[in-house]
Coordinates of C-alpha atoms in Angstrom, one line a residue:
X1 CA -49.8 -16.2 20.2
X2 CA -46.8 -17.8 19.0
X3 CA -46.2 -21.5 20.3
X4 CA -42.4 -22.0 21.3
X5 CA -41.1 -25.1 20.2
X6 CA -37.1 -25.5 20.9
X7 CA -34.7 -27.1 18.2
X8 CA -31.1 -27.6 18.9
X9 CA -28.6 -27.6 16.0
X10 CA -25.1 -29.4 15.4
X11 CA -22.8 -29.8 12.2
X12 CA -21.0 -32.8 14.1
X13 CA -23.1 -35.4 12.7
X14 CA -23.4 -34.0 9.8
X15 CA -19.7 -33.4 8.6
X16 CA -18.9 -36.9 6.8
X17 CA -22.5 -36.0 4.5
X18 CA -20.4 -33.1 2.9
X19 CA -17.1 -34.6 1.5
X20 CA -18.4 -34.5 -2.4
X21 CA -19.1 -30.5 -1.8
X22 CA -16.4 -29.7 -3.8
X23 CA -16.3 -29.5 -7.5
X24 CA -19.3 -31.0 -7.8
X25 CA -22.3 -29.9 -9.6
X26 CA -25.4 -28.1 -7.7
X27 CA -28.1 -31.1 -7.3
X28 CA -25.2 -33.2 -6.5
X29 CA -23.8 -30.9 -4.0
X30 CA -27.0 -30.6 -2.4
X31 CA -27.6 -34.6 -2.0
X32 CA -24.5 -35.1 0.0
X33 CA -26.1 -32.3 2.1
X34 CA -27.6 -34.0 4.8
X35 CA -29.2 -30.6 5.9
X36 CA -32.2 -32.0 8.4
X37 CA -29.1 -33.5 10.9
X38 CA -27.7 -30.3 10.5
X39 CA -30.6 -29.0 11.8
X40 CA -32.5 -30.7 14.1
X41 CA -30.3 -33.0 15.7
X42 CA -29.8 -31.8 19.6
X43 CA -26.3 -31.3 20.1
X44 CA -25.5 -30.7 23.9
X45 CA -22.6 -28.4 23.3
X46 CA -25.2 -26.1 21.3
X47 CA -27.5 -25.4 23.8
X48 CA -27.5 -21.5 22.7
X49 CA -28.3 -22.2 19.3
X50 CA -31.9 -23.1 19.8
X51 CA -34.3 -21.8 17.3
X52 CA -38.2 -21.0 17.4
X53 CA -40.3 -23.0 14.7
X54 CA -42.8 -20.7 16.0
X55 CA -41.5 -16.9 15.4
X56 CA -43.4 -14.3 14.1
X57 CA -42.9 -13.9 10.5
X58 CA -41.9 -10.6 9.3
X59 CA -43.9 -8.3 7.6
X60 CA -43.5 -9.5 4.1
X61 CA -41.8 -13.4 3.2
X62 CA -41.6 -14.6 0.6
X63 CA -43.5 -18.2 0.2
X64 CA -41.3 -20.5 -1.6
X65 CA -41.8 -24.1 0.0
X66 CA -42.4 -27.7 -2.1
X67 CA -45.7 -29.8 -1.3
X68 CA -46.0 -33.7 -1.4
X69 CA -42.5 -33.4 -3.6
X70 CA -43.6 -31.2 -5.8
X71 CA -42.2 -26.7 -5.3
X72 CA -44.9 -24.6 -4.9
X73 CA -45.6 -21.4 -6.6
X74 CA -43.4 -18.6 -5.2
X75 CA -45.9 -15.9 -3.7
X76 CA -45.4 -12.7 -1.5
X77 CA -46.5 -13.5 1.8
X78 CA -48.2 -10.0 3.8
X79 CA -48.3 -11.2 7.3
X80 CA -50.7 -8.6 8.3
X81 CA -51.9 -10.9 11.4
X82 CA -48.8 -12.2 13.4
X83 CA -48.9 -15.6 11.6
X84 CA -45.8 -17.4 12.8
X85 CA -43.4 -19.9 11.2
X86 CA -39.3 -21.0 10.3
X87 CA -38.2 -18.8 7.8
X88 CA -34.6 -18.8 6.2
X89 CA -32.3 -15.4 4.9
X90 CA -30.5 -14.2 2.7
X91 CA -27.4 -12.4 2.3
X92 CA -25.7 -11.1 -0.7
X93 CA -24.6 -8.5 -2.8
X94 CA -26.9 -6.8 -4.8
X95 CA -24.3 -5.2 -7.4
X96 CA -24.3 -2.3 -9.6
X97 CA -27.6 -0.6 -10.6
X98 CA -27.0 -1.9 -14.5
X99 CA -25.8 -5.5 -13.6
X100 CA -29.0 -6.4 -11.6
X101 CA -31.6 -4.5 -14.1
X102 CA -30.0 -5.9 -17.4
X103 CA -32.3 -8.4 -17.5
X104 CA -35.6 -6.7 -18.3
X105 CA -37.6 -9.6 -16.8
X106 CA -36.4 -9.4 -13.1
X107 CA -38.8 -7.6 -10.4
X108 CA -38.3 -6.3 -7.4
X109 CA -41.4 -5.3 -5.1
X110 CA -43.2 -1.7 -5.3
X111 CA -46.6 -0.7 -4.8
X112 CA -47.4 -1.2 -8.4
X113 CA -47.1 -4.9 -8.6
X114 CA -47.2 -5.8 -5.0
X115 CA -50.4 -7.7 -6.0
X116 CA -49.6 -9.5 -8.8
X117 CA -46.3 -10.7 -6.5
X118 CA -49.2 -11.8 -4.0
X119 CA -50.0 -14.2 -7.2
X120 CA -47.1 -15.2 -8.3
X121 CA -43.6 -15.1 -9.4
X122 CA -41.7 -16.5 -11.6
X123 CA -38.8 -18.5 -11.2
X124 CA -37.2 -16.1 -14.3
X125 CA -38.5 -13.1 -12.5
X126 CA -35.5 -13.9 -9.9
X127 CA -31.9 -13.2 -10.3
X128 CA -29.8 -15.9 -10.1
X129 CA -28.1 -15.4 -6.5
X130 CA -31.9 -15.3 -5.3
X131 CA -33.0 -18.5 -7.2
X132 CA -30.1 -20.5 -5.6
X133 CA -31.6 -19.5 -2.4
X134 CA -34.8 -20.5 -3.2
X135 CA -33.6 -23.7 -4.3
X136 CA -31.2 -24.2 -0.8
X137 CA -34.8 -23.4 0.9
X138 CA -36.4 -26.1 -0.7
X139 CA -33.6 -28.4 -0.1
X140 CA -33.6 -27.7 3.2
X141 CA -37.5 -28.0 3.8
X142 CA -38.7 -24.5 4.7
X143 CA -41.7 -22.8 3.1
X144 CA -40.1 -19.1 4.0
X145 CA -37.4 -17.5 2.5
X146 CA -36.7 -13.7 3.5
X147 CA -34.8 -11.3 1.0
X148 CA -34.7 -7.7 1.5
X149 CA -35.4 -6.6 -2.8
X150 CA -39.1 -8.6 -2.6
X151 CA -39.7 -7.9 1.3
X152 CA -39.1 -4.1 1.0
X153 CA -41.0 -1.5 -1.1
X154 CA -38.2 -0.4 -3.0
X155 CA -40.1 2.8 -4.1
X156 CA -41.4 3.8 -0.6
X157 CA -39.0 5.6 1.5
X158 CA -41.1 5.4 4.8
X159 CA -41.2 1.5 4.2
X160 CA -37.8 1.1 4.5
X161 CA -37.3 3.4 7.9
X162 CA -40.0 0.5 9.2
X163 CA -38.5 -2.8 7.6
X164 CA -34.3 -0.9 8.4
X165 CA -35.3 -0.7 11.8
X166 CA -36.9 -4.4 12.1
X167 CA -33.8 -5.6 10.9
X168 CA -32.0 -6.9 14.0
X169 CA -35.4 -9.1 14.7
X170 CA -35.7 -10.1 10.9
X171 CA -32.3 -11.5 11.1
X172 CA -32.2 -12.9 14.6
X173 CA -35.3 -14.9 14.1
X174 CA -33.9 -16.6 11.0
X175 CA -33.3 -20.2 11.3
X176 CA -30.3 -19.4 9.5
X177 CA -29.0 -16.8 7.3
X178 CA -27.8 -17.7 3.6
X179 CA -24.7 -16.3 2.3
X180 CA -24.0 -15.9 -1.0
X181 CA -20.0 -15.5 -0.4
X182 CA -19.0 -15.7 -3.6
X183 CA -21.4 -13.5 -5.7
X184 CA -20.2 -10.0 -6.9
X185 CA -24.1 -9.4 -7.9
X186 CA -27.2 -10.7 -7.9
X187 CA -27.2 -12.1 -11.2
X188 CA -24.0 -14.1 -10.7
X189 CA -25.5 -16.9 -8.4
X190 CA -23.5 -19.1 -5.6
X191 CA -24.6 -22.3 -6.3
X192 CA -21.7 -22.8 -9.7
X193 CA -18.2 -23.7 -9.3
X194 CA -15.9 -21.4 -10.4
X195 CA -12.8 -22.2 -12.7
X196 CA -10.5 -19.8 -10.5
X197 CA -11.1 -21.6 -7.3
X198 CA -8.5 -22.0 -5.7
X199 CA -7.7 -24.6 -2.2
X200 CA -7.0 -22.6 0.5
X201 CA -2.9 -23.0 2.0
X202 CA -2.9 -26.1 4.2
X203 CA -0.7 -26.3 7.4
X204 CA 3.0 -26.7 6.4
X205 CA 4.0 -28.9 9.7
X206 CA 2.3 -32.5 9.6
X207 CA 2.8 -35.5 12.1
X208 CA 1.3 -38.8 12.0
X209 CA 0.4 -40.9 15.4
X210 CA -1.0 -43.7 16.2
X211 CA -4.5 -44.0 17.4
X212 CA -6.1 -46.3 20.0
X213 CA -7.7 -48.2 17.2
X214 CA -5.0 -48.9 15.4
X215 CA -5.3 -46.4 12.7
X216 CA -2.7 -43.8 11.7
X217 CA -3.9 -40.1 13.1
X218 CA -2.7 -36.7 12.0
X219 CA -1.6 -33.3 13.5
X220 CA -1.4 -30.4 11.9
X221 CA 0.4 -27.0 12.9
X222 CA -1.1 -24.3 11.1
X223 CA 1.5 -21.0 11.1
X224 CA -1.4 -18.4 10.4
X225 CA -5.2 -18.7 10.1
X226 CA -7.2 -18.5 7.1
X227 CA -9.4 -16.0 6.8
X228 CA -11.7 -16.5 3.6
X229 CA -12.2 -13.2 1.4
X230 CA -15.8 -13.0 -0.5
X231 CA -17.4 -10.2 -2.2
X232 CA -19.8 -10.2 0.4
X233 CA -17.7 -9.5 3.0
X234 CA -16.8 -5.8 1.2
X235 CA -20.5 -5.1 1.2
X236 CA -21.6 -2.7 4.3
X237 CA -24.9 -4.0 4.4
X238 CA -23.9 -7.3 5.4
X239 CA -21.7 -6.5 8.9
X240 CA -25.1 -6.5 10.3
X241 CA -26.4 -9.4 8.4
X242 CA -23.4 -11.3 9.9
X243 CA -24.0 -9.9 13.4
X244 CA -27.5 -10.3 13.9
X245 CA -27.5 -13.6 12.3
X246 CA -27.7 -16.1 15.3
X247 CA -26.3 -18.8 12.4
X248 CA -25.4 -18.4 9.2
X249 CA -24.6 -21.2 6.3
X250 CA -21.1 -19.4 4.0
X251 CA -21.3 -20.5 0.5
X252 CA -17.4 -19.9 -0.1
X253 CA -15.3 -20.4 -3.2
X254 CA -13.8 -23.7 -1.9
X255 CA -15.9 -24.7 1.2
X256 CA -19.4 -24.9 2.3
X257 CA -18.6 -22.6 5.8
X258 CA -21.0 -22.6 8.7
X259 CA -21.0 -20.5 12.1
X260 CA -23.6 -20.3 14.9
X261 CA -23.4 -19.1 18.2
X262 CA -21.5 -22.3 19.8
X263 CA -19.1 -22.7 16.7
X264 CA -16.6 -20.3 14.8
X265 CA -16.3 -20.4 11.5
X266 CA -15.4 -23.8 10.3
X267 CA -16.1 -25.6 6.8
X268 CA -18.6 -28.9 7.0
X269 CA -17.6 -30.4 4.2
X270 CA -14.8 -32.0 6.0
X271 CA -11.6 -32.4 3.6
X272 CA -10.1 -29.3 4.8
X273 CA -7.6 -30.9 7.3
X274 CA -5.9 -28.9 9.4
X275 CA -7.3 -25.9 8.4
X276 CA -8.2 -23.4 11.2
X277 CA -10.6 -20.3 9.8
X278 CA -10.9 -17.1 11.0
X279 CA -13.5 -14.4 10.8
X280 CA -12.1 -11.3 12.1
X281 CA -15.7 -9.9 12.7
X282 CA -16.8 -8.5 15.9
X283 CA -19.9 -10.2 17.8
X284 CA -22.6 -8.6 19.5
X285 CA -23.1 -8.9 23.1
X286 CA -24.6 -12.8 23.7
X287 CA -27.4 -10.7 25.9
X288 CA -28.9 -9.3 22.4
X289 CA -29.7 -13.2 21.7
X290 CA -31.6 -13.2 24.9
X291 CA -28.8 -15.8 26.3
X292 CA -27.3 -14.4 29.6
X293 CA -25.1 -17.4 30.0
X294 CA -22.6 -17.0 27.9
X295 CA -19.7 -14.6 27.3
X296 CA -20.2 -11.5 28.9
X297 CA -18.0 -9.2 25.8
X298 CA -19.8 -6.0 25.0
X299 CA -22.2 -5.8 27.5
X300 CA -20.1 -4.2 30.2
X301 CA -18.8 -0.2 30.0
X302 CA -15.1 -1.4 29.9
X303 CA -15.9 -2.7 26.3
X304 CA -18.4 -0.9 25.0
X305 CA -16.3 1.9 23.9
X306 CA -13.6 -0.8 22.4
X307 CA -16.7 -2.8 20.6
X308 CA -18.2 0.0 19.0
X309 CA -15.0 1.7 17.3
X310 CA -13.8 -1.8 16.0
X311 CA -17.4 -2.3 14.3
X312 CA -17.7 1.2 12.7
X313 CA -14.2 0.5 11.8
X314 CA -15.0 -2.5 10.1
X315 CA -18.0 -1.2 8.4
X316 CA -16.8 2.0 6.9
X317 CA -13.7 -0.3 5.4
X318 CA -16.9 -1.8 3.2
X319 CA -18.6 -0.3 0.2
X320 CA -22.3 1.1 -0.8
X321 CA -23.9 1.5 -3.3
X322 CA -26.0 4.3 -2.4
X323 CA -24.0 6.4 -0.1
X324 CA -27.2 7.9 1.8
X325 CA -27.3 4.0 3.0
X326 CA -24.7 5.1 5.1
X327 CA -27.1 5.0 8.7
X328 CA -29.6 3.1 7.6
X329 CA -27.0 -0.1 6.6
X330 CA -25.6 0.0 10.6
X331 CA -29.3 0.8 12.3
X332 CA -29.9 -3.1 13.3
X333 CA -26.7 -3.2 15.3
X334 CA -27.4 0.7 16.8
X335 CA -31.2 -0.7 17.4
X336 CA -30.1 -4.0 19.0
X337 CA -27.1 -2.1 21.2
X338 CA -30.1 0.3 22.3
X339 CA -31.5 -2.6 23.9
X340 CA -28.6 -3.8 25.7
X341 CA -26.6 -0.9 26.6
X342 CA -29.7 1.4 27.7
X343 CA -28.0 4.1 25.7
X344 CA -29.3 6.3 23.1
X345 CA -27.2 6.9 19.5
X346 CA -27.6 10.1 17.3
X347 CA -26.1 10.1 13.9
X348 CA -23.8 6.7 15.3
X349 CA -22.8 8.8 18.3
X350 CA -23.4 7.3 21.6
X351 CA -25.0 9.3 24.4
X352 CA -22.6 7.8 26.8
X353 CA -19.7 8.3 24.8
X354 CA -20.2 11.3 22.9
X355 CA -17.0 12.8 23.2
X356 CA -15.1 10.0 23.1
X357 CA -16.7 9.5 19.7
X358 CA -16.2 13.0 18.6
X359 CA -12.4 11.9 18.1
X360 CA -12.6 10.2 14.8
X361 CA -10.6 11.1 11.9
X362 CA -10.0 10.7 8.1
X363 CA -6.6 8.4 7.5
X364 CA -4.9 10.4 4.7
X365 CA -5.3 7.8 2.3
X366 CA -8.8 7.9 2.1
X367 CA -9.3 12.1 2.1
X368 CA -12.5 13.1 0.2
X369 CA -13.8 16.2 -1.6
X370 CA -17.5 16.4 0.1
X371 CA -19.1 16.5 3.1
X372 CA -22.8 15.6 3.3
X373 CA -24.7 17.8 6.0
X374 CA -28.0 17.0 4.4
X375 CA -27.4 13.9 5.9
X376 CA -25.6 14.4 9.1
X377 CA -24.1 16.9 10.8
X378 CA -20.5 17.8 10.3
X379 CA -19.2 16.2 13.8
X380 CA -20.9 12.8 12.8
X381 CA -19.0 10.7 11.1
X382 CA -22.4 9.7 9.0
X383 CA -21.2 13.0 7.1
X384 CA -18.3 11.4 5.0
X385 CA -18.0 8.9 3.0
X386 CA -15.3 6.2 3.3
X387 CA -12.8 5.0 6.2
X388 CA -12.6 6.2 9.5
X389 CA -10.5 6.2 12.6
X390 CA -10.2 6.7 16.0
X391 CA -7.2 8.2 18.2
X392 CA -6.1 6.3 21.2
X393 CA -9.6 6.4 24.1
X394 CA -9.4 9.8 25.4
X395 CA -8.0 9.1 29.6
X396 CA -9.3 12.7 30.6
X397 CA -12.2 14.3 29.3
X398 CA -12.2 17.9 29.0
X399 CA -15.3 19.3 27.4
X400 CA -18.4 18.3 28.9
X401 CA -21.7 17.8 26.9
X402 CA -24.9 20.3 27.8
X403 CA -27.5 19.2 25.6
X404 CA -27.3 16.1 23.1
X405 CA -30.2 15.8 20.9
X406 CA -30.6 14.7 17.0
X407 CA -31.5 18.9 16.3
X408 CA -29.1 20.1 18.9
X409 CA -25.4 19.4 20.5
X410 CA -24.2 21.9 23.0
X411 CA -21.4 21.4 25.0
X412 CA -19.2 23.4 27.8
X413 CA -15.1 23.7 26.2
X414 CA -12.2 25.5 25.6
X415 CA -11.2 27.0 22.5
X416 CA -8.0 28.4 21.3
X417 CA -8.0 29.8 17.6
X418 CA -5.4 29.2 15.1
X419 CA -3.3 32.8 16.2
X420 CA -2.7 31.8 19.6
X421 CA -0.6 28.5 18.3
X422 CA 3.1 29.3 17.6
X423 CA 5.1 27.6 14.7
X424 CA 6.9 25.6 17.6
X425 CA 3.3 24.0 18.6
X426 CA 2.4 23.6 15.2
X427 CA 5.2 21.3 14.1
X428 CA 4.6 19.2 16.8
X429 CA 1.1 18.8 16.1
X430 CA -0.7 16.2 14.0
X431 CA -3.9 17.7 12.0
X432 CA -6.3 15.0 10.2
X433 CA -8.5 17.1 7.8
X434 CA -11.6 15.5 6.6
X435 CA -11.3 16.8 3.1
X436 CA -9.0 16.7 0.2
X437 CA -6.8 20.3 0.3
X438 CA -8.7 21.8 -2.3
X439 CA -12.5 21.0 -1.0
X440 CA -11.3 21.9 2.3
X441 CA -10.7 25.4 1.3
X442 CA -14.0 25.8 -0.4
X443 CA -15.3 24.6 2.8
X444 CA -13.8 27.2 5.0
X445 CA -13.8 30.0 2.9
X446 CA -10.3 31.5 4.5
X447 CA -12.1 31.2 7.9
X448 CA -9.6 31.1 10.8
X449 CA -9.4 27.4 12.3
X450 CA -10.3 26.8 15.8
X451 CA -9.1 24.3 18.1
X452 CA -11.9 22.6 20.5
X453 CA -9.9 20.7 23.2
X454 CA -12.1 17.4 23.9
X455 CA -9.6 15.7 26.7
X456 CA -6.3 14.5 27.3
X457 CA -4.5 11.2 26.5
X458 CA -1.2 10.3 28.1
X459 CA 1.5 9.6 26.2
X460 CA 4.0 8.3 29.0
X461 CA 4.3 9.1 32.9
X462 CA 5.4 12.9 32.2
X463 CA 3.8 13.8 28.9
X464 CA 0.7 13.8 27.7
X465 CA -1.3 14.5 24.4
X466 CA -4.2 16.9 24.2
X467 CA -7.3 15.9 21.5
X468 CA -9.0 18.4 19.8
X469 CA -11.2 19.2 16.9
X470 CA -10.7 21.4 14.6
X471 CA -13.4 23.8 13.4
X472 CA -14.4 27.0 12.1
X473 CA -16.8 29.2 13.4
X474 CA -20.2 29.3 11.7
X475 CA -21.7 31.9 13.4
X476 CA -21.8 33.4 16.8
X477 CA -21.4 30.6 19.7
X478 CA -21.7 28.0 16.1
X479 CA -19.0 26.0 14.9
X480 CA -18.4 23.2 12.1
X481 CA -15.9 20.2 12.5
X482 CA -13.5 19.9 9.2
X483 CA -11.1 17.6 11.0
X484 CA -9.2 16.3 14.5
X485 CA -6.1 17.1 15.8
X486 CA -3.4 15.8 18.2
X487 CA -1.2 18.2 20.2
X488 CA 2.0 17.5 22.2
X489 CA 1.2 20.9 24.1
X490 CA -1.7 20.7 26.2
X491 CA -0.6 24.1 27.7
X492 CA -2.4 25.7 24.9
X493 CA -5.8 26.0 26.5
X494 CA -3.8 26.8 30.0
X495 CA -5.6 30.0 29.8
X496 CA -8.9 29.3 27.7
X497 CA -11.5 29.6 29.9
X498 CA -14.8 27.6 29.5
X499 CA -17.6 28.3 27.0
X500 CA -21.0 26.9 25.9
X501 CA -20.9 26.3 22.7
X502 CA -23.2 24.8 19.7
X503 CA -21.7 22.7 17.3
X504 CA -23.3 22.8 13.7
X505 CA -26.9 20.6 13.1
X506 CA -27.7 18.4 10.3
X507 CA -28.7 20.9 7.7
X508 CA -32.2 20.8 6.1

């Protein structure tokens, strides 16, 4: 059993430690860092941010520490009995398959040298992004440092179900989570200054006062905030680093940025005066950090809906690699929702909200010419690539859902084919295909369109607009989604009557 042992952190003492960050070199930079204030002094205004020293370690670490001064071999840690400990993450982009393997040297962990890792590695064996973190471990005094390439099999597919799923607990037990902002790749590193690094704008509007002690005090008015861009924050992997990390430490072009529960995103190396930072990220509900004192957002079925649109929003703005990631990169924030809505998701739909979550669309700009039903069925949004949407929260639902399963979604509509819609109604109707014109036709074939009425949204005290999707029938009582739809009529399905209906599983 796991001893619990309460830390409590606070930057305050340790801003004035930072002010050489910039444009220094790495050792240098790390000196000024007086990271054990950072960490353990208590702080009462960050009474959530209290950290285990005891948590369970996760399945594989690696073991990176420094002993009586000197670093330590770095081994692969198998925690095959519990063992507990502090452990550190680490968040970056991996890059293109040829930038991270053109280096013939560099590892990552499979079956086949999972026991020589168990040896050793070699510093060299590490791209550069991962050896800076290695080094900020060190610096920092921990003997763990978790990173998902050495902690995964990369060859097992079953391996990575386990470890995707553990994610929300890997990253929420982490002292903190590293951030390698400014790395494109793994290779690049994010402990070097960069030539093009540039200051971010500074207030315009500055007043000097006086202080009680005599000194000369400044305010500044900032007109907008500053929101820092990094080639992490593009990545789709990392939304759910960022929102299962209870803190996280922001290696930025310009600053050295740190957020935790009690503190938004704010620089610590102290010579950004004036400068207010934003991080336009959603948070989890505080309940999934086990603290029921604090802000209540997310938890409650007035913002569920709201929370969950603005994150899958935000993710599929960001960019994978591997496109079949597409689940797998969001399952820690569906697992740790799980747990606090009491609500099952299949294929990122919501049990509770399925047909709210039906309405999604394609925003012309980002039409594609595929749709991947291996992976998802064709009314999850797991079955395109790229940006989606949603239209305005449905008010009054109109098709009720029969049977919700991952093999099987029936539901209880009304349909109206494509003939029974005059050019009148047509003009006045807004139709958001999935696909690109051409791929869309290869799709349906010269199938008739359908039009599956899922509920009603008003548009002012005596109108209001009818949602629907549009799809073409399969088979008998089967139909596929190709795209949404937003009529000014509702009186189209005045005379549809109501039908079960299947809409089209995952195919195998």
């Amino acid at each position: 059993m796991c001893r619990m042992h309460s830390l409590v952190l606070s930057i305050k003492p340790a801003e004035a430690q930072f002010k050489n960050w910039t444009g220094t070199s790495t050792p240098q930079r790390m000196r000024n860092f007086n990271h054990r204030r950072l960490l353990d002094k208590p702080s009462d205004g960050h009474e959530e941010c209290r950290y285990s020293r005891d948590a369970v370690l996760p399945t594989r670490i690696l073991k990176v520490g420094v002993k009586e001064g000197a670093a330590c071999p770095i081994q692969l840690h198998i925690n095959d009995r519990d063992r507990c400990g502090s452990y550190l993450a680490l968040s970056y982009c991996w890059g293109a398959k040829q930038e991270s393997t053109a280096n013939t040297n560099l590892i990552q962990l499979e079956h086949a040298n999972q026991r020589d890792l168990e040896k050793e590695i070699k510093m060299e064996q590490l791209e550069q992004t991962i050896q800076d973190a290695v080094y900020i471990t060190r610096q920092l005094g921990f003997n763990y440092l978790w990173v998902d390439r050495f902690c995964i099999l990369q060859d097992d597919i079953e391996d990575k179900k386990r470890e995707f799923s553990k994610m929300a607990t890997t990253y929420k037990n982490a002292v903190v989570t590293l951030a390698a902002g400014t790395a494109e790749n793994a290779s690049e590193g994010f402990l070097h200054s960069k030539s093009s690094k540039q200051k971010p704008f500074l207030p315009d509007q500055r007043f000097s006062t006086s202080m009680d002690d005599g000194r000369t005090g400044h305010i500044y008015i900032p007109e907008r905030s500053y929101q820092p861009n990094h080639p992490l924050d593009a990545r789709g992997w990392t939304l759910q680093e960022f929102m299962l990390s209870t803190r996280m430490l922001i290696f930025s072009d310009y600053q050295l940025l740190w957020q935790c529960k009690q503190t938004h995103l704010q620089s610590v190396t102290g010579d950004d005066d004036g400068l207010e930072y934003q991080q336009g990220i959603e948070s989890l509900p505080w309940v999934a950090f086990d603290d029921i004192s604090g802000p209540s957002f997310g938890a409650h079925d007035s913002d569920k809906l709201y929370l969950w649109k603005t994150i899958l929003r935000q993710y599929t703005e960001r960019n994978l690699t591997n496109p079949e990631d597409r689940l797998p990169a969001i399952t820690g924030i569906i697992s740790e929702l799980q747990n606090v809505w009491k609500d099952t998701a299949i294929y990122g739909h919501w049990k509770e909200w399925f047909v709210q979550l039906l309405a999604w669309y394609k925003p012309e700009y980002d039409l594609i010419n595929e749709r991947y039903l291996r992976r998802a069925p064709s009314w999850s949004w797991v079955s395109v690539n790229g940006i989606i949407h949603f239209e305005e929260p449905i008010e009054k639902e109109d098709a009720k859902m029969e049977i919700v399963t991952a093999a099987k979604v029936t539901m209880s509509c009304r349909i109206v084919s494509e003939d029974f819609i005059d050019e009148d109604t047509r003009e006045e109707t807004d139709e958001y295909f999935d696909l690109e014109e051409k791929a869309q036709k290869l799709e349906t074939k010269g199938k008739k369109r359908h039009y599956i009425l899922l509920g009603t949204v008003k548009e002012s005290d005596e109108f209001e607009n009818a949602i629907a999707l549009i799809a073409t029938k399969m088979r008998i009582g089967v139909y596929r989604r190709i795209g949404l739809a937003v009529f000014a009529d509702v009186e189209v399905w005045s005379e549809a009557k109501y039908r079960s209906i299947e809409l089209e599983s995952k195919h195998k």
